[in-house]
Short mmCIF file of C-alpha atoms in Angstrom, two decimals:
data_model
loop_
_atom_site.label_atom_id
_atom_site.label_comp_id
_atom_site.label_asym_id
_atom_site.label_seq_id
_atom_site.Cartn_x
_atom_site.Cartn_y
_atom_site.Cartn_z
CA UNK A 113 96.14 96.71 85.98
CA UNK A 114 96.57 93.12 86.97
CA UNK A 115 98.03 90.76 84.18
CA UNK A 116 96.74 87.23 83.77
CA UNK A 117 99.63 85.01 83.49
CA UNK A 118 100.73 81.41 84.32
CA UNK A 119 101.40 80.47 88.11
CA UNK A 120 105.08 80.04 87.60
CA UNK A 121 105.33 83.35 86.27
CA UNK A 122 103.20 85.17 88.89
CA UNK A 123 105.35 83.57 91.76
CA UNK A 124 108.30 84.23 89.88
CA UNK A 125 107.72 88.00 89.55
CA UNK A 126 106.22 88.77 92.53
CA UNK A 127 107.36 86.36 95.59
CA UNK A 128 111.31 87.33 96.58
CA UNK A 129 113.34 85.83 98.99
CA UNK A 130 112.95 87.22 102.68
CA UNK A 131 109.35 88.85 101.88
CA UNK A 132 106.56 89.12 104.01
CA UNK A 133 103.71 86.79 102.39
CA UNK A 134 100.21 86.45 103.34
CA UNK A 135 98.41 83.61 102.26
CA UNK A 136 94.57 83.73 103.47
CA UNK A 137 91.69 82.19 103.17
CA UNK A 138 88.95 81.22 105.79
CA UNK A 139 88.84 77.67 105.68
CA UNK A 140 87.50 78.38 101.78
CA UNK A 141 89.71 79.32 99.14
CA UNK A 142 93.12 78.77 100.53
CA UNK A 143 95.63 79.08 98.06
CA UNK A 144 97.55 75.32 97.71
CA UNK A 145 98.35 75.15 94.16
CA UNK A 146 100.14 79.03 94.62
CA UNK A 147 101.83 77.64 97.98
CA UNK A 148 103.21 74.53 95.85
CA UNK A 149 104.60 76.88 93.61
CA UNK A 150 106.43 78.89 96.22
CA UNK A 151 108.20 75.44 97.30
CA UNK A 152 108.91 74.49 93.61
CA UNK A 153 110.70 77.88 92.82
CA UNK A 154 112.60 77.24 96.07
CA UNK A 155 111.62 80.89 98.05
CA UNK A 156 113.87 80.76 101.16
CA UNK A 157 113.59 83.38 104.57
CA UNK A 158 109.64 84.10 104.10
CA UNK A 159 108.10 85.80 106.85
CA UNK A 160 104.93 83.56 106.66
CA UNK A 161 101.10 85.75 107.74
CA UNK A 162 98.18 83.92 108.00
CA UNK A 163 95.13 84.43 110.76
CA UNK A 164 94.74 80.76 110.84
CA UNK A 165 97.76 78.69 109.49
CA UNK A 166 96.82 75.18 108.83
CA UNK A 167 98.40 72.50 106.51
CA UNK A 168 99.70 74.98 103.78
CA UNK A 169 101.98 76.52 106.03
CA UNK A 170 102.81 73.38 107.67
CA UNK A 171 104.56 72.30 104.45
CA UNK A 172 106.14 76.01 104.00
CA UNK A 173 107.62 75.34 107.12
CA UNK A 174 108.60 72.12 106.88
CA UNK A 175 110.67 72.74 103.96
CA UNK A 176 112.34 74.99 105.67
CA UNK A 177 110.89 78.34 103.56
CA UNK A 178 109.83 80.34 106.54
CA UNK A 179 112.34 82.20 108.99
CA UNK A 180 109.18 82.83 111.28
CA UNK A 181 104.67 83.05 111.30
CA UNK A 182 102.66 85.74 112.61
CA UNK A 183 99.26 83.79 113.16
CA UNK A 184 96.81 83.77 115.71
CA UNK A 185 95.50 80.04 115.44
CA UNK A 186 97.93 77.01 114.14
CA UNK A 187 96.73 73.71 113.79
CA UNK A 188 95.03 70.97 111.25
CA UNK A 189 91.88 71.91 111.59
CA UNK A 190 89.33 69.13 113.29
CA UNK A 191 92.56 66.64 113.17
CA UNK A 192 95.13 68.05 115.95
CA UNK A 193 98.89 69.81 115.44
CA UNK A 194 100.83 70.88 112.56
CA UNK A 195 103.71 68.46 113.64
CA UNK A 196 106.12 70.17 110.87
CA UNK A 197 105.34 73.92 112.47
CA UNK A 198 106.05 71.48 115.89
CA UNK A 199 109.05 70.29 114.76
CA UNK A 200 110.41 73.85 113.88
CA UNK A 201 109.15 75.67 117.13
CA UNK A 202 110.84 72.21 119.55
CA UNK A 203 113.83 71.02 117.40
CA UNK A 204 114.27 73.88 115.08
CA UNK A 205 113.91 71.44 111.93
CA UNK A 206 114.58 72.21 109.48
CA UNK A 207 115.50 75.44 110.74
CA UNK A 208 114.53 78.04 113.63
CA UNK A 209 110.98 79.38 113.41
CA UNK A 210 110.29 82.78 114.86
CA UNK A 211 106.63 82.98 115.98
CA UNK A 212 104.47 86.27 116.85
CA UNK A 213 101.07 85.20 117.75
CA UNK A 214 97.85 87.50 118.05
CA UNK A 215 94.24 87.27 118.58
CA UNK A 216 91.93 86.81 115.97
CA UNK A 217 90.51 90.40 116.52
CA UNK A 218 93.94 91.63 116.23
CA UNK A 219 94.74 90.26 113.30
CA UNK A 220 91.68 91.13 111.71
CA UNK A 221 92.20 94.91 112.95
CA UNK A 222 95.80 95.02 111.79
CA UNK A 223 95.20 93.90 108.08
CA UNK A 224 92.41 96.54 108.08
CA UNK A 225 95.12 99.17 109.07
CA UNK A 226 97.49 97.96 106.63
CA UNK A 227 94.73 97.88 103.85
CA UNK A 228 93.98 101.84 104.81
CA UNK A 229 97.74 102.62 105.17
CA UNK A 230 97.22 103.22 109.01
CA UNK A 231 100.76 102.40 111.22
CA UNK A 232 98.57 100.69 113.76
CA UNK A 233 95.51 99.04 114.51
CA UNK A 234 93.89 99.53 117.99
CA UNK A 235 90.89 97.41 119.36
CA UNK A 236 89.47 96.56 123.01
CA UNK A 237 91.27 93.08 123.16
CA UNK A 238 93.89 91.06 125.28
CA UNK A 239 91.85 92.04 128.85
CA UNK A 240 93.22 89.51 131.22
CA UNK A 241 94.93 88.07 128.51
CA UNK A 242 99.09 86.83 128.89
CA UNK A 243 99.84 86.92 125.02
CA UNK A 244 101.29 90.70 125.87
CA UNK A 245 103.34 88.93 128.17
CA UNK A 246 105.44 87.28 125.32
CA UNK A 247 104.68 89.64 122.38
CA UNK A 248 106.44 92.79 122.53
CA UNK A 249 104.56 94.02 119.57
CA UNK A 250 101.24 94.53 121.31
CA UNK A 251 101.19 97.70 123.16
CA UNK A 252 98.68 100.18 124.84
CA UNK A 253 97.24 103.25 124.01
CA UNK A 254 94.94 106.03 125.69
CA UNK A 255 92.16 107.48 123.35
CA UNK A 256 92.77 110.77 123.71
CA UNK A 257 89.11 111.66 123.80
CA UNK A 258 87.71 109.30 126.53
CA UNK A 259 91.04 108.20 128.41
CA UNK A 260 90.24 104.39 127.52
CA UNK A 261 92.96 102.45 127.42
CA UNK A 262 93.40 100.09 124.31
CA UNK A 263 95.44 97.58 122.68
CA UNK A 264 97.84 98.77 119.93
CA UNK A 265 99.39 96.27 117.39
CA UNK A 266 101.35 97.32 114.23
CA UNK A 267 99.53 97.22 110.79
CA UNK A 268 100.06 94.12 108.68
CA UNK A 269 101.72 95.17 105.49
CA UNK A 270 102.72 92.39 103.26
CA UNK A 271 105.25 92.46 100.41
CA UNK A 272 102.81 90.18 98.60
CA UNK A 273 99.00 88.74 99.44
CA UNK A 274 98.36 85.28 97.77
CA UNK A 275 94.61 84.14 97.77
CA UNK A 276 92.41 81.92 96.03
CA UNK A 277 89.07 83.07 94.02
CA UNK A 278 86.42 81.53 91.99
CA UNK A 279 86.28 84.00 88.91
CA UNK A 280 88.23 86.60 87.09
CA UNK A 281 87.44 88.31 83.69
CA UNK A 282 89.70 89.11 81.14
CA UNK A 283 90.63 92.49 82.98
CA UNK A 284 91.51 90.95 86.06
CA UNK A 285 88.67 91.72 87.98
CA UNK A 286 88.34 89.38 90.62
CA UNK A 287 85.08 87.81 92.01
CA UNK A 288 85.25 85.90 95.57
CA UNK A 289 82.05 84.47 97.02
CA UNK A 290 80.99 81.93 99.69
CA UNK A 291 82.46 82.60 102.99
CA UNK A 292 85.32 85.18 103.15
CA UNK A 293 87.83 86.34 105.68
CA UNK A 294 90.36 88.71 105.50
CA UNK A 295 90.74 88.18 101.82
CA UNK A 296 90.06 91.70 100.54
CA UNK A 297 91.71 93.48 103.24
CA UNK A 298 94.72 91.24 102.78
CA UNK A 299 94.89 91.88 99.20
CA UNK A 300 94.37 96.03 99.29
CA UNK A 301 97.35 95.89 102.56
CA UNK A 302 100.01 94.35 100.30
CA UNK A 303 102.48 95.76 97.95
CA UNK A 304 101.94 93.16 95.38
CA UNK A 305 98.89 90.15 95.10
CA UNK A 306 98.61 86.92 93.15
CA UNK A 307 95.05 85.40 92.90
CA UNK A 308 94.65 82.33 91.01
CA UNK A 309 91.21 81.45 89.95
CA UNK A 310 89.01 78.48 88.73
CA UNK A 311 87.80 80.57 85.81
CA UNK A 312 88.70 83.01 83.45
CA UNK A 313 85.31 84.46 82.10
CA UNK A 314 84.36 87.26 79.98
CA UNK A 315 81.77 88.63 82.31
CA UNK A 316 81.63 88.14 86.12
CA UNK A 317 78.32 86.84 86.76
CA UNK A 318 75.86 88.61 89.25
CA UNK A 319 77.32 88.39 92.50
CA UNK A 320 75.67 86.77 95.27
CA UNK A 321 74.75 88.99 98.35
CA UNK A 322 78.20 87.95 100.39
CA UNK A 323 80.61 88.37 97.46
CA UNK A 324 83.58 90.55 96.93
CA UNK A 325 84.45 91.99 93.60
CA UNK A 326 88.36 92.97 94.15
CA UNK A 327 89.01 95.60 91.07
CA UNK A 328 91.79 95.33 88.29
CA UNK A 329 93.85 97.92 89.73
CA UNK A 330 93.88 96.47 93.53
CA UNK A 331 95.19 92.95 91.71
CA UNK A 332 98.91 92.29 90.58
CA UNK A 333 98.59 88.96 88.79
CA UNK A 334 96.02 86.67 87.97
CA UNK A 335 96.59 83.06 87.21
CA UNK A 336 93.81 80.46 86.17
CA UNK A 337 94.11 77.46 88.39
CA UNK A 338 91.36 74.94 88.30
CA UNK A 339 91.19 72.95 91.79
CA UNK A 340 94.05 75.14 93.08
CA UNK A 341 92.29 75.71 96.51
CA UNK A 342 92.22 71.76 96.74
CA UNK A 343 92.06 70.13 100.10
CA UNK A 344 89.89 73.04 101.16
CA UNK A 345 86.73 74.19 99.20
CA UNK A 346 85.81 76.46 96.39
CA UNK A 347 82.28 77.46 97.13
CA UNK A 348 80.17 76.24 93.80
CA UNK A 349 83.18 74.12 92.67
CA UNK A 350 84.34 71.29 95.06
CA UNK A 351 83.49 70.29 98.58
CA UNK A 352 86.56 69.96 101.43
CA UNK A 353 88.52 66.83 101.48
CA UNK A 354 88.26 66.22 105.10
CA UNK A 355 89.98 62.86 104.20
CA UNK A 356 93.22 64.84 103.20
CA UNK A 357 93.19 66.41 106.15
CA UNK A 358 92.93 63.73 108.26
CA UNK A 359 95.58 61.57 106.04
CA UNK A 360 98.27 64.89 106.47
CA UNK A 361 98.28 64.18 110.36
CA UNK A 362 100.05 60.90 109.72
CA UNK A 363 102.17 61.84 106.62
CA UNK A 364 103.68 65.06 108.52
CA UNK A 365 104.15 63.27 111.73
CA UNK A 366 107.54 61.70 110.07
CA UNK A 367 110.17 63.97 108.80
CA UNK A 368 110.89 61.19 106.07
CA UNK A 369 107.27 60.55 105.05
CA UNK A 370 106.92 64.65 104.82
CA UNK A 371 109.71 64.56 102.88
CA UNK A 372 108.90 62.00 100.34
CA UNK A 373 105.11 63.37 100.21
CA UNK A 374 106.82 66.95 98.98
CA UNK A 375 108.92 65.09 96.32
CA UNK A 376 106.01 63.46 94.67
CA UNK A 377 103.23 66.01 95.48
CA UNK A 378 104.60 69.46 94.45
CA UNK A 379 108.22 69.21 93.78
CA UNK A 380 107.75 66.56 90.87
CA UNK A 381 104.19 68.10 90.23
CA UNK A 382 102.73 71.28 89.14
CA UNK A 383 99.66 73.36 89.00
CA UNK A 384 97.94 71.26 86.26
CA UNK A 385 97.90 68.37 88.45
CA UNK A 386 95.15 70.49 90.89
CA UNK A 387 92.81 70.10 87.91
CA UNK A 388 91.55 66.91 88.98
CA UNK A 389 89.29 68.19 91.91
CA UNK A 390 88.05 70.92 89.91
CA UNK A 391 84.02 70.57 90.08
CA UNK A 392 83.03 72.85 87.21
CA UNK A 393 84.47 72.88 83.66
CA UNK A 394 86.68 75.84 83.42
CA UNK A 395 86.43 78.34 80.62
CA UNK A 396 89.09 78.28 78.02
CA UNK A 397 91.88 80.42 79.13
CA UNK A 398 92.93 83.62 78.17
#
């Protein structure tokens, strides 16, 4: 059963140095507040997993928290490069970064395989692509029934998955609404999971057609953090801050301006600072 705890307690109990950590959310419900708490608590040597790493992983890489990253696309969406990511790969600053690049389809299938407790995923993919030449974890497997040659990749089984969602009830059941990516699969594939939410309520409202309910038995910890997905958006609560994504390009381009931003907005801040971005008045915390 999920425990409803503070974000500091959730991270402190469930994210450990050296862990494989997935923080998912497809342009929507990206768990920024939780990622900042990982930085504040000084976690190191993490292997990061995310289909579309953007600003949050740029921050984790830039502070030296990551030893490597598995991903299928990396950038500042709609703007350009992730400068801290590039600096780590090109100049090993602040430390060298191991990278393992896949296609979107391979990552999605690898999460599904992990959620199903399977050792690998197979797919029709990488045909005519060069990624298998530089990624030794992409293999070929022959179908025993049709003799078709398919691509195979290892299942993704994070030590801990972190996501953001709209609501949780007081038993720890979680409701995700709006655009969803691989949040459900990433949680089910992980040994432990942390979910930050906009509100903790007595009952989950009737879900919309594309919503997902994660049952309490599949969740380790829930923390109420209004605004916790900013500058990404939370459907029904607040919009995406396009201005922040544009502004990040200049902040992250220089090591000194990046370090100063992290000190002011992460190290000297707290999860309560995200509340000013919340678009709805949250329910009283449990």
